[in-house]
Amino acid sequence: ATLSKRKREADAMRARFNSCNTSREFAKGLIDVTVRDLGRILAPQLPPDWADQIKATKVGGATPTRETDRGVEFIGICSSREVSDDKAAQMVFQSEGSSGKDADELSNKYVEELRKKARIVER
């Protein structure tokens, strides 16, 4: 009974969610509600059980509510952008397959490619 009440409250809060700036105001009137800033997270770092829902949610929106070990939760998306840097590439390569012969071949191919493109300038 309590969990279904919490789920209804979470669904109501989720429906009113339109930005991260106002989420703390919504939570003020509710008992046992926590609003946390999860910071910036790259796509490969997303928890597997939340990843699809988060990717499908638009900026300013919220994922559907879920019952977890912490209670009823949803995640609001404050902003999103495409990034292209070494850290993101490294994480993608690690998540695609960091074990076995294929990973070694891919690693060797990547290093070979970098060596071909490298240019050393002595001053």
XYZ file of N, CA and C in Angstrom:
369
model
N 0.834 -1.191 0.000
C 0.000 0.000 0.000
C 0.880 1.256 0.000
N 1.920 1.246 0.837
C 2.803 2.405 0.914
C 3.587 2.576 -0.378
N 4.050 1.466 -0.946
C 4.837 1.536 -2.175
C 3.992 2.051 -3.341
N 2.738 1.624 -3.412
C 1.879 2.106 -4.501
C 1.591 3.600 -4.337
N 1.472 4.064 -3.091
C 1.281 5.497 -2.834
C 2.526 6.267 -3.272
N 3.694 5.741 -2.933
C 4.965 6.376 -3.327
C 5.101 6.422 -4.845
N 4.683 5.349 -5.494
C 4.764 5.302 -6.961
C 3.858 6.369 -7.577
N 2.652 6.538 -7.026
C 1.748 7.580 -7.524
C 2.357 8.968 -7.314
N 2.969 9.195 -6.135
C 3.621 10.483 -5.860
C 4.771 10.728 -6.837
N 5.574 9.690 -7.077
C 6.709 9.816 -7.994
C 6.220 10.077 -9.420
N 5.146 9.394 -9.830
C 4.592 9.624 -11.165
C 4.073 11.058 -11.300
N 3.456 11.570 -10.235
C 2.951 12.949 -10.260
C 4.112 13.941 -10.348
N 5.171 13.696 -9.586
C 6.336 14.585 -9.631
C 7.008 14.508 -11.003
N 7.100 13.321 -11.539
C 7.700 13.130 -12.863
C 6.903 13.882 -13.922
N 5.577 13.848 -13.826
C 4.728 14.539 -14.800
C 4.935 16.054 -14.734
N 5.223 16.586 -13.545
C 5.443 18.032 -13.386
C 6.880 18.434 -13.679
N 7.783 17.479 -13.782
C 9.197 17.778 -14.011
C 9.380 18.393 -15.394
N 10.005 19.587 -15.440
C 10.301 20.186 -16.740
C 11.704 20.767 -16.803
N 12.378 20.828 -15.660
C 13.785 21.246 -15.661
C 14.409 20.904 -14.315
N 15.719 20.847 -14.307
C 16.422 20.530 -13.069
C 16.374 21.694 -12.082
N 16.169 22.899 -12.584
C 16.129 24.074 -11.713
C 14.938 24.054 -10.766
N 13.846 23.435 -11.170
C 12.636 23.447 -10.352
C 12.407 22.152 -9.575
N 13.234 21.154 -9.770
C 12.989 19.849 -9.137
C 13.073 19.907 -7.614
N 13.968 20.715 -7.084
C 14.066 20.828 -5.618
C 12.814 21.482 -5.029
N 12.223 22.423 -5.753
C 10.992 23.069 -5.287
C 9.853 22.052 -5.198
N 9.740 21.183 -6.205
C 8.703 20.152 -6.189
C 8.869 19.236 -4.989
N 10.104 18.889 -4.684
C 10.384 17.910 -3.633
C 10.172 18.468 -2.232
N 10.194 19.785 -2.067
C 10.074 20.383 -0.731
C 8.815 19.956 0.010
N 7.708 19.844 -0.678
C 6.453 19.511 -0.021
C 6.239 18.026 0.204
N 7.152 17.199 -0.250
C 6.976 15.754 -0.133
C 7.861 15.176 0.968
N 7.372 14.147 1.612
C 8.117 13.493 2.686
C 8.955 12.360 2.101
N 10.177 12.187 2.610
C 11.085 11.115 2.181
C 11.397 11.157 0.689
N 11.616 12.349 0.167
C 11.983 12.509 -1.240
C 13.377 13.105 -1.292
N 14.229 12.525 -2.118
C 15.602 12.997 -2.269
C 15.829 13.423 -3.708
N 16.442 14.588 -3.878
C 16.854 15.048 -5.202
C 18.370 15.084 -5.180
N 18.995 14.324 -6.071
C 20.463 14.272 -6.114
C 20.967 14.709 -7.474
N 22.080 15.423 -7.473
C 22.755 15.791 -8.713
C 23.752 14.682 -9.012
N 23.532 13.962 -10.095
C 24.414 12.851 -10.450
C 25.616 13.309 -11.262
N 25.659 14.588 -11.621
C 26.797 15.116 -12.363
C 26.739 14.733 -13.823
N 27.874 14.904 -14.487
C 27.964 14.569 -15.912
C 28.408 13.120 -16.053
N 27.717 12.410 -16.915
C 28.020 10.994 -17.109
C 28.080 10.712 -18.608
N 29.127 10.025 -19.029
C 29.255 9.624 -20.430
C 28.392 8.389 -20.684
N 27.932 8.231 -21.913
C 27.041 7.113 -22.260
C 27.578 5.748 -21.820
N 28.885 5.449 -22.011
C 29.369 4.133 -21.568
C 29.328 3.945 -20.043
N 29.218 5.049 -19.296
C 29.183 4.957 -17.834
C 27.774 4.754 -17.290
N 26.759 4.868 -18.140
C 25.382 4.723 -17.670
C 25.155 3.322 -17.121
N 24.417 3.213 -16.012
C 24.105 1.879 -15.493
C 23.304 1.112 -16.543
N 23.663 -0.142 -16.811
C 23.001 -0.909 -17.879
C 21.478 -0.980 -17.735
N 20.984 -1.072 -16.506
C 19.539 -1.194 -16.319
C 18.791 0.120 -16.566
N 19.484 1.251 -16.563
C 18.859 2.550 -16.822
C 19.184 3.088 -18.216
N 20.223 2.585 -18.861
C 20.785 3.194 -20.074
C 19.751 3.437 -21.175
N 18.958 2.434 -21.526
C 17.999 2.592 -22.621
C 16.964 3.668 -22.311
N 16.470 3.678 -21.072
C 15.474 4.682 -20.693
C 16.069 6.088 -20.724
N 17.303 6.230 -20.244
C 17.945 7.543 -20.224
C 18.182 8.040 -21.647
N 18.671 7.166 -22.519
C 18.937 7.564 -23.909
C 17.659 7.943 -24.647
N 16.532 7.345 -24.279
C 15.258 7.622 -24.942
C 14.577 8.886 -24.412
N 15.082 9.445 -23.325
C 14.461 10.612 -22.704
C 15.064 11.900 -23.251
N 14.206 12.855 -23.568
C 14.669 14.137 -24.098
C 15.139 15.041 -22.960
N 15.950 16.042 -23.310
C 16.424 17.025 -22.334
C 15.216 17.745 -21.741
N 15.218 17.899 -20.415
C 14.098 18.530 -19.729
C 13.012 17.537 -19.365
N 13.215 16.284 -19.721
C 12.246 15.237 -19.414
C 12.769 14.317 -18.331
N 11.980 13.318 -18.006
C 12.368 12.362 -16.970
C 12.046 10.949 -17.438
N 12.849 10.007 -16.984
C 12.614 8.604 -17.321
C 11.345 8.129 -16.620
N 10.764 7.039 -17.072
C 9.633 6.465 -16.330
C 10.073 6.071 -14.915
N 9.137 6.056 -13.989
C 9.469 5.677 -12.614
C 9.754 4.184 -12.553
N 10.617 3.825 -11.604
C 10.985 2.415 -11.405
C 11.073 2.128 -9.923
N 10.698 0.917 -9.566
C 10.872 0.480 -8.185
C 12.260 -0.126 -8.068
N 13.067 0.399 -7.141
C 14.421 -0.103 -6.919
C 14.584 -0.434 -5.446
N 15.777 -0.864 -5.072
C 16.028 -1.176 -3.663
C 16.001 0.079 -2.791
N 16.103 1.254 -3.403
C 16.045 2.512 -2.645
C 14.643 3.097 -2.598
N 13.702 2.485 -3.295
C 12.333 3.002 -3.345
C 11.894 3.185 -4.783
N 11.117 4.229 -5.022
C 10.647 4.535 -6.371
C 11.514 5.665 -6.911
N 12.093 5.459 -8.086
C 13.039 6.434 -8.629
C 12.713 6.789 -10.070
N 13.127 7.991 -10.454
C 13.194 8.371 -11.861
C 14.381 9.303 -12.011
N 14.874 9.440 -13.236
C 16.031 10.293 -13.496
C 15.605 11.399 -14.444
N 15.874 12.649 -14.040
C 15.595 13.804 -14.886
C 16.830 14.139 -15.707
N 16.632 14.477 -16.973
C 17.743 14.814 -17.864
C 17.834 16.335 -17.963
N 18.914 16.898 -17.399
C 19.087 18.355 -17.388
C 19.610 18.862 -18.721
N 20.630 18.222 -19.238
C 21.209 18.626 -20.521
C 21.934 17.433 -21.117
N 22.202 17.542 -22.401
C 22.871 16.455 -23.101
C 23.675 17.052 -24.241
N 24.813 16.453 -24.527
C 25.603 16.899 -25.675
C 26.502 15.772 -26.140
N 26.905 15.862 -27.396
C 27.825 14.892 -27.976
C 29.242 15.303 -27.602
N 30.042 14.350 -27.173
C 31.442 14.643 -26.889
C 32.317 13.719 -27.717
N 33.476 14.213 -28.049
C 34.426 13.414 -28.803
C 35.802 13.695 -28.230
N 36.248 12.821 -27.380
C 37.581 12.987 -26.816
C 38.190 11.628 -26.512
N 39.427 11.646 -26.081
C 40.150 10.398 -25.839
C 39.510 9.552 -24.749
N 39.035 10.193 -23.686
C 38.438 9.460 -22.572
C 37.194 8.703 -23.044
N 36.337 9.381 -23.807
C 35.124 8.733 -24.308
C 35.481 7.580 -25.241
N 36.446 7.806 -26.126
C 36.862 6.749 -27.058
C 37.417 5.548 -26.306
N 38.220 5.808 -25.293
C 38.800 4.723 -24.503
C 37.693 3.899 -23.841
N 36.693 4.582 -23.284
C 35.601 3.875 -22.620
C 34.801 3.040 -23.619
N 34.579 3.587 -24.819
C 33.835 2.847 -25.836
C 34.597 1.597 -26.241
N 35.910 1.738 -26.486
C 36.712 0.575 -26.857
C 36.709 -0.470 -25.748
N 36.787 -0.027 -24.500
C 36.787 -0.975 -23.389
C 35.453 -1.699 -23.289
N 34.360 -0.975 -23.503
C 33.048 -1.605 -23.361
C 32.715 -2.517 -24.541
N 33.314 -2.261 -25.714
C 33.024 -3.086 -26.889
C 33.678 -4.458 -26.824
N 34.678 -4.607 -26.039
C 35.305 -5.920 -25.933
C 36.741 -5.779 -25.513
N 36.965 -5.869 -24.234
C 38.317 -5.647 -23.726
C 39.032 -6.953 -23.437
N 38.511 -8.047 -23.946
C 39.185 -9.316 -23.694
C 39.252 -10.127 -24.978
N 40.215 -10.975 -25.034
C 40.321 -11.885 -26.163
C 41.198 -11.377 -27.279
N 41.299 -12.229 -28.294
C 42.177 -11.974 -29.432
C 41.713 -10.762 -30.238
N 40.398 -10.610 -30.402
C 39.867 -9.482 -31.169
C 40.284 -8.146 -30.565
N 40.272 -8.059 -29.249
C 40.660 -6.817 -28.581
C 42.132 -6.513 -28.829
N 42.981 -7.544 -28.794
C 44.409 -7.345 -29.055
C 44.640 -6.892 -30.491
N 43.923 -7.513 -31.424
C 44.056 -7.127 -32.829
C 43.613 -5.686 -33.041
N 42.505 -5.330 -32.428
C 41.991 -3.973 -32.542
C 42.971 -2.975 -31.944
N 43.531 -3.321 -30.803
C 44.506 -2.456 -30.145
C 45.742 -2.267 -31.015
N 46.270 -3.361 -31.557
C 47.452 -3.280 -32.424
C 47.166 -2.463 -33.677
N 45.994 -2.666 -34.258
C 45.609 -1.923 -35.458
C 45.526 -0.424 -35.151
N 44.943 -0.094 -34.010
C 44.792 1.304 -33.596
C 46.160 1.952 -33.371
N 47.067 1.261 -32.695
C 48.415 1.785 -32.441
C 49.159 1.975 -33.763
N 49.021 1.010 -34.666
C 49.656 1.100 -35.986
C 49.153 2.329 -36.746
N 47.855 2.526 -36.686
C 47.237 3.673 -37.358
C 47.743 4.992 -36.765
N 47.850 5.037 -35.459
C 48.364 6.241 -34.795
C 49.816 6.516 -35.182
N 50.618 5.461 -35.279
C 52.031 5.635 -35.647
C 52.169 6.179 -37.066
N 51.304 5.712 -37.972
C 51.347 6.196 -39.355
C 51.002 7.684 -39.434
N 50.062 8.106 -38.610
C 49.604 9.492 -38.645
C 50.457 10.418 -37.785
N 51.267 9.840 -36.906
C 52.059 10.651 -35.977
C 53.117 11.454 -36.719
N 53.383 12.632 -36.205
C 54.402 13.481 -36.798
C 55.222 14.070 -35.651
N 56.498 13.753 -35.622
C 57.377 14.249 -34.570
C 58.140 15.445 -35.117
N 58.042 16.547 -34.421
C 58.721 17.775 -34.836
C 59.757 18.115 -33.775
N 61.018 18.182 -34.189
C 62.080 18.553 -33.256
C 62.360 20.034 -33.405
N 62.473 20.724 -32.290
C 62.721 22.171 -32.326
C 64.074 22.494 -31.788
